[in-house]
PDB file of C-alpha atoms in Angstrom:
ATOM      1  CA  UNK A  74     127.135  42.366   6.341  1.00 49.00           C
ATOM      2  CA  UNK A  75     123.378  43.008   5.687  1.00 48.00           C
ATOM      3  CA  UNK A  76     121.238  45.144   7.869  1.00 52.00           C
ATOM      4  CA  UNK A  77     117.457  44.603   8.481  1.00 53.00           C
ATOM      5  CA  UNK A  78     115.108  47.573   8.222  1.00 54.00           C
ATOM      6  CA  UNK A  79     112.382  47.606  10.818  1.00 53.00           C
ATOM      7  CA  UNK A  80     109.271  49.792  10.394  1.00 57.00           C
ATOM      8  CA  UNK A  81     108.965  52.711  12.646  1.00 62.00           C
ATOM      9  CA  UNK A  82     106.404  52.653  15.448  1.00 60.00           C
ATOM     10  CA  UNK A  83     104.486  55.473  13.795  1.00 69.00           C
ATOM     11  CA  UNK A  84     103.863  53.595  10.548  1.00 73.00           C
ATOM     12  CA  UNK A  85     102.800  50.490  12.478  1.00 70.00           C
ATOM     13  CA  UNK A  86     100.191  52.459  14.369  1.00 75.00           C
ATOM     14  CA  UNK A  87      98.865  53.965  11.136  1.00 80.00           C
ATOM     15  CA  UNK A  88      98.399  50.575   9.515  1.00 79.00           C
ATOM     16  CA  UNK A  89      96.612  49.275  12.575  1.00 80.00           C
ATOM     17  CA  UNK A  90      94.331  52.283  12.636  1.00 83.00           C
ATOM     18  CA  UNK A  91      93.462  51.797   8.961  1.00 83.00           C
ATOM     19  CA  UNK A  92      92.672  48.120   9.561  1.00 85.00           C
ATOM     20  CA  UNK A  93      90.319  49.024  12.398  1.00 85.00           C
ATOM     21  CA  UNK A  94      88.549  51.611  10.270  1.00 84.00           C
ATOM     22  CA  UNK A  95      88.153  49.129   7.441  1.00 86.00           C
ATOM     23  CA  UNK A  96      86.659  46.551   9.841  1.00 87.00           C
ATOM     24  CA  UNK A  97      84.248  49.099  11.285  1.00 87.00           C
ATOM     25  CA  UNK A  98      83.097  50.144   7.806  1.00 88.00           C
ATOM     26  CA  UNK A  99      82.504  46.491   6.893  1.00 87.00           C
ATOM     27  CA  UNK A 100      80.403  45.913  10.021  1.00 87.00           C
ATOM     28  CA  UNK A 101      78.368  49.054   9.338  1.00 88.00           C
ATOM     29  CA  UNK A 102      77.642  47.897   5.794  1.00 89.00           C
ATOM     30  CA  UNK A 103      76.460  44.493   7.094  1.00 90.00           C
ATOM     31  CA  UNK A 104      74.172  46.038   9.709  1.00 90.00           C
ATOM     32  CA  UNK A 105      72.786  48.479   7.171  1.00 89.00           C
ATOM     33  CA  UNK A 106      72.021  45.667   4.727  1.00 91.00           C
ATOM     34  CA  UNK A 107      70.282  43.611   7.431  1.00 91.00           C
ATOM     35  CA  UNK A 108      68.227  46.593   8.594  1.00 90.00           C
ATOM     36  CA  UNK A 109      67.185  47.363   5.029  1.00 92.00           C
ATOM     37  CA  UNK A 110      66.077  43.749   4.476  1.00 92.00           C
ATOM     38  CA  UNK A 111      63.992  43.738   7.675  1.00 91.00           C
ATOM     39  CA  UNK A 112      62.319  47.046   6.856  1.00 91.00           C
ATOM     40  CA  UNK A 113      61.542  45.836   3.317  1.00 92.00           C
ATOM     41  CA  UNK A 114      60.007  42.567   4.585  1.00 92.00           C
ATOM     42  CA  UNK A 115      57.801  44.392   7.094  1.00 90.00           C
ATOM     43  CA  UNK A 116      56.645  46.891   4.476  1.00 90.00           C
ATOM     44  CA  UNK A 117      55.761  44.137   1.986  1.00 88.00           C
ATOM     45  CA  UNK A 118      53.817  42.200   4.647  1.00 87.00           C
ATOM     46  CA  UNK A 119      51.803  45.261   5.644  1.00 88.00           C
ATOM     47  CA  UNK A 120      51.047  46.079   2.007  1.00 85.00           C
ATOM     48  CA  UNK A 121      49.870  42.547   1.235  1.00 84.00           C
ATOM     49  CA  UNK A 122      47.628  42.383   4.303  1.00 81.00           C
ATOM     50  CA  UNK A 123      46.090  45.712   3.335  1.00 83.00           C
ATOM     51  CA  UNK A 124      45.516  44.977  -0.356  1.00 81.00           C
ATOM     52  CA  UNK A 125      44.227  41.377  -0.144  1.00 72.00           C
ATOM     53  CA  UNK A 126      40.523  41.425   0.939  1.00 63.00           C
ATOM     54  CA  UNK A 127      39.533  39.068   3.688  1.00 63.00           C
ATOM     55  CA  UNK A 128      36.566  36.752   3.134  1.00 60.00           C
ATOM     56  CA  UNK A 129      33.751  37.396   5.614  1.00 58.00           C
ATOM     57  CA  UNK A 130      33.131  34.613   8.112  1.00 59.00           C
ATOM     58  CA  UNK A 131      30.381  32.145   7.152  1.00 63.00           C
ATOM     59  CA  UNK A 132      27.127  32.818   8.960  1.00 59.00           C
ATOM     60  CA  UNK A 133      25.148  29.697   9.785  1.00 61.00           C
ATOM     61  CA  UNK A 134      21.428  30.338   9.521  1.00 60.00           C
ATOM     62  CA  UNK A 135      19.068  28.308  11.649  1.00 60.00           C
ATOM     63  CA  UNK A 136      16.908  25.763   9.790  1.00 55.00           C
ATOM     64  CA  UNK A 137      13.404  26.890   8.763  1.00 51.00           C
ATOM     65  CA  UNK A 138      10.768  26.333  11.353  1.00 52.00           C
ATOM     66  CA  UNK A 139       8.209  23.605  10.738  1.00 47.00           C
ATOM     67  CA  UNK A 140       4.497  24.229  10.234  1.00 48.00           C
ATOM     68  CA  UNK A 141       2.174  22.358  12.553  1.00 46.00           C
ATOM     69  CA  UNK A 142      -1.362  22.122  11.160  1.00 50.00           C
ATOM     70  CA  UNK A 143      -4.138  20.913  13.411  1.00 54.00           C
ATOM     71  CA  UNK A 144      -7.113  20.212  11.178  1.00 60.00           C
ATOM     72  CA  UNK A 145     -10.474  19.168  12.470  1.00 50.00           C
ATOM     73  CA  UNK A 146     -11.091  15.403  12.613  1.00 44.00           C
ATOM     74  CA  UNK A 147     -12.796  14.042   9.565  1.00 42.00           C
ATOM     75  CA  UNK A 148     -16.330  12.685   9.908  1.00 43.00           C
ATOM     76  CA  UNK A 149     -16.393   8.941   9.722  1.00 40.00           C
ATOM     77  CA  UNK A 150     -19.082   7.276   7.684  1.00 44.00           C
ATOM     78  CA  UNK A 151     -21.602   5.235   9.667  1.00 51.00           C
ATOM     79  CA  UNK A 152     -21.384   1.655   8.500  1.00 51.00           C
ATOM     80  CA  UNK A 153     -24.662   0.413   7.059  1.00 57.00           C
ATOM     81  CA  UNK A 154     -25.842  -3.089   7.880  1.00 56.00           C
ATOM     82  CA  UNK A 155     -25.200  -5.561   5.085  1.00 57.00           C
ATOM     83  CA  UNK A 156     -28.192  -6.221   2.896  1.00 61.00           C
ATOM     84  CA  UNK A 157     -29.514  -9.711   2.503  1.00 59.00           C
ATOM     85  CA  UNK A 158     -28.722 -11.034  -0.929  1.00 54.00           C
ATOM     86  CA  UNK A 159     -31.330 -13.433  -2.321  1.00 57.00           C
ATOM     87  CA  UNK A 160     -29.962 -16.911  -2.356  1.00 62.00           C
ATOM     88  CA  UNK A 161     -30.010 -18.760  -5.603  1.00 57.00           C
ATOM     89  CA  UNK A 162     -30.795 -22.394  -6.086  1.00 53.00           C
ATOM     90  CA  UNK A 163     -28.384 -24.826  -4.532  1.00 59.00           C
ATOM     91  CA  UNK A 164     -25.867 -26.283  -6.843  1.00 56.00           C
ATOM     92  CA  UNK A 165     -25.031 -29.908  -6.390  1.00 53.00           C
ATOM     93  CA  UNK A 166     -22.272 -31.822  -7.969  1.00 57.00           C
ATOM     94  CA  UNK A 167     -23.530 -34.146 -10.622  1.00 54.00           C
ATOM     95  CA  UNK A 168     -22.615 -37.736 -10.256  1.00 60.00           C
ATOM     96  CA  UNK A 169     -20.703 -39.106 -13.214  1.00 55.00           C
ATOM     97  CA  UNK A 170     -22.698 -41.354 -15.462  1.00 59.00           C
ATOM     98  CA  UNK A 171     -21.948 -44.987 -14.931  1.00 57.00           C
ATOM     99  CA  UNK A 172     -19.788 -46.295 -17.658  1.00 61.00           C
ATOM    100  CA  UNK A 173     -21.216 -49.323 -19.395  1.00 55.00           C
ATOM    101  CA  UNK A 174     -19.512 -52.519 -18.583  1.00 63.00           C
ATOM    102  CA  UNK A 175     -17.535 -53.965 -21.367  1.00 61.00           C
ATOM    103  CA  UNK A 176     -18.589 -57.451 -22.461  1.00 55.00           C
ATOM    104  CA  UNK A 177     -16.097 -60.187 -22.007  1.00 55.00           C
ATOM    105  CA  UNK A 178     -13.643 -60.458 -24.782  1.00 60.00           C
ATOM    106  CA  UNK A 179     -14.198 -63.341 -27.156  1.00 57.00           C
ATOM    107  CA  UNK A 180     -11.086 -65.362 -27.575  1.00 56.00           C
ATOM    108  CA  UNK A 181     -10.286 -66.158 -31.153  1.00 54.00           C
ATOM    109  CA  UNK A 182      -9.741 -69.807 -32.081  1.00 52.00           C
ATOM    110  CA  UNK A 183      -6.127 -70.801 -32.422  1.00 55.00           C
ATOM    111  CA  UNK A 184      -4.749 -70.329 -35.861  1.00 57.00           C
ATOM    112  CA  UNK A 185      -2.285 -72.694 -37.465  1.00 53.00           C
ATOM    113  CA  UNK A 186      -0.238 -69.681 -38.529  1.00 52.00           C
ATOM    114  CA  UNK A 187       3.129 -69.424 -36.787  1.00 51.00           C
ATOM    115  CA  UNK A 188       2.473 -65.822 -35.633  1.00 53.00           C
ATOM    116  CA  UNK A 189       0.017 -65.249 -32.757  1.00 50.00           C
ATOM    117  CA  UNK A 190      -3.293 -63.714 -33.924  1.00 52.00           C
ATOM    118  CA  UNK A 191      -2.932 -60.562 -31.756  1.00 55.00           C
ATOM    119  CA  UNK A 192      -4.603 -58.015 -34.107  1.00 53.00           C
ATOM    120  CA  UNK A 193      -7.781 -60.088 -34.586  1.00 52.00           C
ATOM    121  CA  UNK A 194      -9.201 -59.803 -31.024  1.00 48.00           C
ATOM    122  CA  UNK A 195      -8.473 -56.032 -30.921  1.00 51.00           C
ATOM    123  CA  UNK A 196     -10.590 -55.402 -34.018  1.00 46.00           C
ATOM    124  CA  UNK A 197     -13.525 -57.427 -32.700  1.00 45.00           C
ATOM    125  CA  UNK A 198     -13.307 -55.758 -29.269  1.00 44.00           C
ATOM    126  CA  UNK A 199     -13.578 -52.282 -30.754  1.00 49.00           C
ATOM    127  CA  UNK A 200     -16.679 -53.215 -32.666  1.00 46.00           C
ATOM    128  CA  UNK A 201     -18.345 -54.608 -29.571  1.00 43.00           C
ATOM    129  CA  UNK A 202     -17.556 -51.493 -27.495  1.00 41.00           C
ATOM    130  CA  UNK A 203     -19.091 -49.221 -30.112  1.00 45.00           C
ATOM    131  CA  UNK A 204     -22.298 -51.181 -30.102  1.00 44.00           C
ATOM    132  CA  UNK A 205     -22.646 -51.081 -26.337  1.00 39.00           C
ATOM    133  CA  UNK A 206     -22.110 -47.306 -26.211  1.00 43.00           C
ATOM    134  CA  UNK A 207     -24.557 -46.499 -29.033  1.00 41.00           C
ATOM    135  CA  UNK A 208     -27.429 -48.669 -27.764  1.00 44.00           C
ATOM    136  CA  UNK A 209     -28.248 -46.716 -24.583  1.00 41.00           C
ATOM    137  CA  UNK A 210     -28.147 -43.413 -26.503  1.00 40.00           C
ATOM    138  CA  UNK A 211     -31.182 -44.358 -28.603  1.00 39.00           C
ATOM    139  CA  UNK A 212     -33.362 -44.808 -25.467  1.00 38.00           C
ATOM    140  CA  UNK A 213     -32.515 -41.406 -23.871  1.00 43.00           C
ATOM    141  CA  UNK A 214     -33.834 -37.976 -24.813  1.00 43.00           C
ATOM    142  CA  UNK A 215     -30.483 -36.259 -24.252  1.00 48.00           C
ATOM    143  CA  UNK A 216     -27.193 -37.520 -25.622  1.00 46.00           C
ATOM    144  CA  UNK A 217     -24.656 -38.768 -23.182  1.00 45.00           C
ATOM    145  CA  UNK A 218     -21.520 -36.605 -22.719  1.00 45.00           C
ATOM    146  CA  UNK A 219     -18.298 -37.855 -24.174  1.00 43.00           C
ATOM    147  CA  UNK A 220     -15.802 -39.541 -21.928  1.00 43.00           C
ATOM    148  CA  UNK A 221     -13.366 -36.615 -22.382  1.00 42.00           C
ATOM    149  CA  UNK A 222     -15.864 -34.136 -20.839  1.00 42.00           C
ATOM    150  CA  UNK A 223     -15.330 -33.307 -17.120  1.00 42.00           C
ATOM    151  CA  UNK A 224     -17.443 -35.300 -14.680  1.00 42.00           C
ATOM    152  CA  UNK A 225     -18.035 -32.316 -12.349  1.00 45.00           C
ATOM    153  CA  UNK A 226     -21.062 -30.221 -13.365  1.00 47.00           C
ATOM    154  CA  UNK A 227     -24.087 -28.598 -11.729  1.00 44.00           C
ATOM    155  CA  UNK A 228     -27.650 -29.784 -11.904  1.00 43.00           C
ATOM    156  CA  UNK A 229     -29.314 -26.473 -11.004  1.00 44.00           C
ATOM    157  CA  UNK A 230     -32.268 -25.746 -13.313  1.00 42.00           C
ATOM    158  CA  UNK A 231     -31.804 -22.841 -15.765  1.00 42.00           C
ATOM    159  CA  UNK A 232     -33.262 -19.563 -14.553  1.00 43.00           C
ATOM    160  CA  UNK A 233     -34.671 -16.822 -16.768  1.00 42.00           C
ATOM    161  CA  UNK A 234     -33.776 -14.081 -14.239  1.00 42.00           C
ATOM    162  CA  UNK A 235     -30.423 -12.297 -14.472  1.00 41.00           C
ATOM    163  CA  UNK A 236     -27.817 -13.485 -11.963  1.00 37.00           C
ATOM    164  CA  UNK A 237     -27.065 -11.118  -9.059  1.00 36.00           C
ATOM    165  CA  UNK A 238     -23.689 -10.126 -10.517  1.00 35.00           C
ATOM    166  CA  UNK A 239     -24.013  -6.480  -9.474  1.00 33.00           C
ATOM    167  CA  UNK A 240     -24.503  -7.394  -5.834  1.00 34.00           C
ATOM    168  CA  UNK A 241     -21.419  -9.606  -5.774  1.00 36.00           C
ATOM    169  CA  UNK A 242     -19.186  -7.128  -7.620  1.00 35.00           C
ATOM    170  CA  UNK A 243     -20.114  -4.091  -5.506  1.00 37.00           C
ATOM    171  CA  UNK A 244     -17.709  -3.379  -2.608  1.00 40.00           C
ATOM    172  CA  UNK A 245     -18.819  -3.795   0.953  1.00 40.00           C
ATOM    173  CA  UNK A 246     -19.962  -0.690   2.904  1.00 41.00           C
ATOM    174  CA  UNK A 247     -16.987  -0.999   5.254  1.00 41.00           C
ATOM    175  CA  UNK A 248     -14.478  -0.909   2.385  1.00 39.00           C
ATOM    176  CA  UNK A 249     -16.101   2.179   0.799  1.00 41.00           C
ATOM    177  CA  UNK A 250     -16.117   4.089   4.088  1.00 44.00           C
ATOM    178  CA  UNK A 251     -12.470   3.185   4.688  1.00 44.00           C
ATOM    179  CA  UNK A 252     -11.518   4.479   1.236  1.00 43.00           C
ATOM    180  CA  UNK A 253     -13.489   7.694   1.807  1.00 47.00           C
ATOM    181  CA  UNK A 254     -11.722   8.333   5.115  1.00 49.00           C
ATOM    182  CA  UNK A 255      -8.264   7.766   3.618  1.00 52.00           C
ATOM    183  CA  UNK A 256      -8.772  10.206   0.724  1.00 76.00           C
ATOM    184  CA  UNK A 257      -9.291  13.380   2.850  1.00 80.00           C
ATOM    185  CA  UNK A 258      -6.389  12.399   5.122  1.00 85.00           C
ATOM    186  CA  UNK A 259      -4.052  12.119   2.126  1.00 86.00           C
ATOM    187  CA  UNK A 260      -5.298  15.464   0.807  1.00 88.00           C
ATOM    188  CA  UNK A 261      -4.647  17.133   4.175  1.00 84.00           C
ATOM    189  CA  UNK A 262      -1.100  15.735   4.191  1.00 85.00           C
ATOM    190  CA  UNK A 263      -0.466  17.164   0.711  1.00 90.00           C
ATOM    191  CA  UNK A 264      -1.860  20.532   1.824  1.00 88.00           C
ATOM    192  CA  UNK A 265       0.416  20.625   4.881  1.00 79.00           C
ATOM    193  CA  UNK A 266       3.454  19.705   2.777  1.00 84.00           C
ATOM    194  CA  UNK A 267       2.765  22.492   0.272  1.00 88.00           C
ATOM    195  CA  UNK A 268       2.347  25.147   2.986  1.00 87.00           C
ATOM    196  CA  UNK A 269       5.581  23.939   4.599  1.00 82.00           C
ATOM    197  CA  UNK A 270       7.416  24.238   1.271  1.00 88.00           C
ATOM    198  CA  UNK A 271       6.364  27.874   0.734  1.00 92.00           C
ATOM    199  CA  UNK A 272       6.664  29.092   4.355  1.00 88.00           C
ATOM    200  CA  UNK A 273       9.319  31.732   5.117  1.00 91.00           C
ATOM    201  CA  UNK A 274      10.432  32.919   8.540  1.00 92.00           C
ATOM    202  CA  UNK A 275      10.983  36.724   8.369  1.00 93.00           C
ATOM    203  CA  UNK A 276      14.652  37.517   8.966  1.00 93.00           C
ATOM    204  CA  UNK A 277      13.925  40.586  11.088  1.00 92.00           C
ATOM    205  CA  UNK A 278      11.464  38.658  13.262  1.00 92.00           C
ATOM    206  CA  UNK A 279      13.934  35.811  13.630  1.00 91.00           C
ATOM    207  CA  UNK A 280      16.694  38.231  14.665  1.00 92.00           C
ATOM    208  CA  UNK A 281      14.457  39.723  17.383  1.00 92.00           C
ATOM    209  CA  UNK A 282      13.287  36.212  18.376  1.00 92.00           C
ATOM    210  CA  UNK A 283       9.643  36.958  17.646  1.00 92.00           C
ATOM    211  CA  UNK A 284       7.592  33.774  18.076  1.00 92.00           C
ATOM    212  CA  UNK A 285       3.899  32.940  17.857  1.00 92.00           C
ATOM    213  CA  UNK A 286       1.163  30.710  16.419  1.00 91.00           C
ATOM    214  CA  UNK A 287      -1.358  32.694  14.361  1.00 91.00           C
ATOM    215  CA  UNK A 288      -4.562  30.974  13.236  1.00 91.00           C
ATOM    216  CA  UNK A 289      -5.152  31.273   9.477  1.00 89.00           C
ATOM    217  CA  UNK A 290      -8.673  30.820   8.067  1.00 92.00           C
ATOM    218  CA  UNK A 291      -8.957  30.653   4.284  1.00 91.00           C
ATOM    219  CA  UNK A 292     -11.557  29.629   1.709  1.00 94.00           C
ATOM    220  CA  UNK A 293     -10.582  27.775  -1.472  1.00 93.00           C
ATOM    221  CA  UNK A 294     -12.461  26.414  -4.473  1.00 94.00           C
ATOM    222  CA  UNK A 295     -12.192  22.930  -5.899  1.00 94.00           C
ATOM    223  CA  UNK A 296      -9.414  24.055  -8.290  1.00 93.00           C
ATOM    224  CA  UNK A 297      -7.092  24.959  -5.391  1.00 93.00           C
ATOM    225  CA  UNK A 298      -7.474  28.743  -5.745  1.00 94.00           C
ATOM    226  CA  UNK A 299      -7.701  30.817  -2.541  1.00 94.00           C
ATOM    227  CA  UNK A 300     -10.824  33.007  -2.544  1.00 94.00           C
ATOM    228  CA  UNK A 301     -10.288  34.745   0.809  1.00 94.00           C
ATOM    229  CA  UNK A 302      -7.905  34.612   3.771  1.00 93.00           C
ATOM    230  CA  UNK A 303      -7.964  36.194   7.221  1.00 94.00           C
ATOM    231  CA  UNK A 304      -6.405  35.803  10.654  1.00 93.00           C
ATOM    232  CA  UNK A 305      -8.733  34.255  13.193  1.00 94.00           C
ATOM    233  CA  UNK A 306      -6.137  34.768  15.940  1.00 93.00           C
ATOM    234  CA  UNK A 307      -3.103  37.035  15.313  1.00 94.00           C
ATOM    235  CA  UNK A 308       0.323  36.234  16.742  1.00 91.00           C
ATOM    236  CA  UNK A 309       0.940  39.704  18.195  1.00 92.00           C
ATOM    237  CA  UNK A 310       3.791  40.465  15.757  1.00 93.00           C
ATOM    238  CA  UNK A 311       3.178  42.334  12.514  1.00 93.00           C
ATOM    239  CA  UNK A 312       5.876  40.503  10.533  1.00 94.00           C
ATOM    240  CA  UNK A 313       4.570  37.060  11.486  1.00 91.00           C
ATOM    241  CA  UNK A 314       0.954  38.007  10.683  1.00 93.00           C
ATOM    242  CA  UNK A 315       1.944  39.432   7.303  1.00 94.00           C
ATOM    243  CA  UNK A 316       3.927  36.289   6.456  1.00 93.00           C
ATOM    244  CA  UNK A 317       0.954  34.086   7.425  1.00 90.00           C
ATOM    245  CA  UNK A 318      -1.393  35.910   5.031  1.00 93.00           C
ATOM    246  CA  UNK A 319       1.224  35.944   2.262  1.00 94.00           C
ATOM    247  CA  UNK A 320       1.991  32.242   2.733  1.00 92.00           C
ATOM    248  CA  UNK A 321      -1.371  30.925   1.554  1.00 92.00           C
ATOM    249  CA  UNK A 322      -1.280  33.197  -1.520  1.00 93.00           C
ATOM    250  CA  UNK A 323       2.276  32.149  -2.344  1.00 94.00           C
ATOM    251  CA  UNK A 324       1.396  28.445  -2.184  1.00 91.00           C
ATOM    252  CA  UNK A 325      -1.339  28.666  -4.846  1.00 92.00           C
ATOM    253  CA  UNK A 326      -2.605  26.530  -6.437  1.00 92.00           C
ATOM    254  CA  UNK A 327      -3.287  24.333  -3.407  1.00 93.00           C
ATOM    255  CA  UNK A 328      -3.924  20.563  -3.760  1.00 93.00           C
ATOM    256  CA  UNK A 329      -7.419  19.918  -5.091  1.00 93.00           C
ATOM    257  CA  UNK A 330      -9.829  18.292  -2.608  1.00 93.00           C
ATOM    258  CA  UNK A 331     -11.033  14.729  -3.293  1.00 93.00           C
ATOM    259  CA  UNK A 332     -14.581  13.875  -4.324  1.00 90.00           C
ATOM    260  CA  UNK A 333     -15.423  12.760  -0.789  1.00 90.00           C
ATOM    261  CA  UNK A 334     -15.094  16.380   0.406  1.00 89.00           C
ATOM    262  CA  UNK A 335     -18.364  18.005  -0.679  1.00 89.00           C
ATOM    263  CA  UNK A 336     -19.047  21.618  -1.569  1.00 91.00           C
ATOM    264  CA  UNK A 337     -17.897  24.050  -4.258  1.00 93.00           C
ATOM    265  CA  UNK A 338     -15.846  25.993  -1.672  1.00 94.00           C
ATOM    266  CA  UNK A 339     -13.979  24.640   1.360  1.00 92.00           C
ATOM    267  CA  UNK A 340     -13.073  26.725   4.423  1.00 92.00           C
ATOM    268  CA  UNK A 341     -10.159  25.580   6.587  1.00 90.00           C
ATOM    269  CA  UNK A 342      -8.529  26.936   9.753  1.00 87.00           C
ATOM    270  CA  UNK A 343      -4.836  26.164  10.064  1.00 88.00           C
ATOM    271  CA  UNK A 344      -2.431  27.148  12.896  1.00 86.00           C
ATOM    272  CA  UNK A 345       0.951  28.382  11.595  1.00 89.00           C
ATOM    273  CA  UNK A 346       3.793  28.042  14.100  1.00 88.00           C
ATOM    274  CA  UNK A 347       6.827  30.350  14.180  1.00 89.00           C
ATOM    275  CA  UNK A 348       9.451  29.332  16.737  1.00 89.00           C
ATOM    276  CA  UNK A 349      13.172  30.045  16.844  1.00 86.00           C
ATOM    277  CA  UNK A 350      15.162  26.947  17.642  1.00 80.00           C
TER     278      UNK A 350
END
């Protein structure tokens, strides 16, 4: 008869206590690992954000202000009345010379030959035509023109004076004045474009929203070099006035004036606008 051995209550409680301690140690290890991972992630993130430099935000600058130049109107040339050109002799179309009438063809007598005598009348006709053309030439002082020459010709008598070719080739006064008025306008446009290209709005004045329209008066020679420059009317701001005087020097050499603008030196007054958009 076998007997079963049951554990005592004391040993059962000890095993249960050891199991609980083991479970608690396992949970503590898990929580410690998780806490360490979180702390490491936060530390790495802070270090990266501190070490990596941030790019500064892009600053959008306003576009450069335009230059408005108000030049004085150009003098227009007074049109001169057209001069009377002497009229030459009238040219009339020459009438073509009357062609001589051909004499009637002489029919050749019939030939007993079987072939028709076609070549015989052609030879005789040519001889007759030559005689009729040559006969009137002997009675005239000038030879008749050939039939291949054009029938249209003039009968104006020859003149010993030179033809008025210069008067016909010269342009009309209206066309010359129009060309002279277009040349200074094109030069003024080139001058405005060059000043616009070299104009700079001072950054400090733009930040303080300093605006104005100073009047610049400068004298230039025919090579585009500035001889003198001054402010006829200042803008009230030192930076804008300094930029206006420096602008005309920076843009040298200026476009050369056309031949229609007279004088060795040219003085111009130009308004320079500075406005913050």
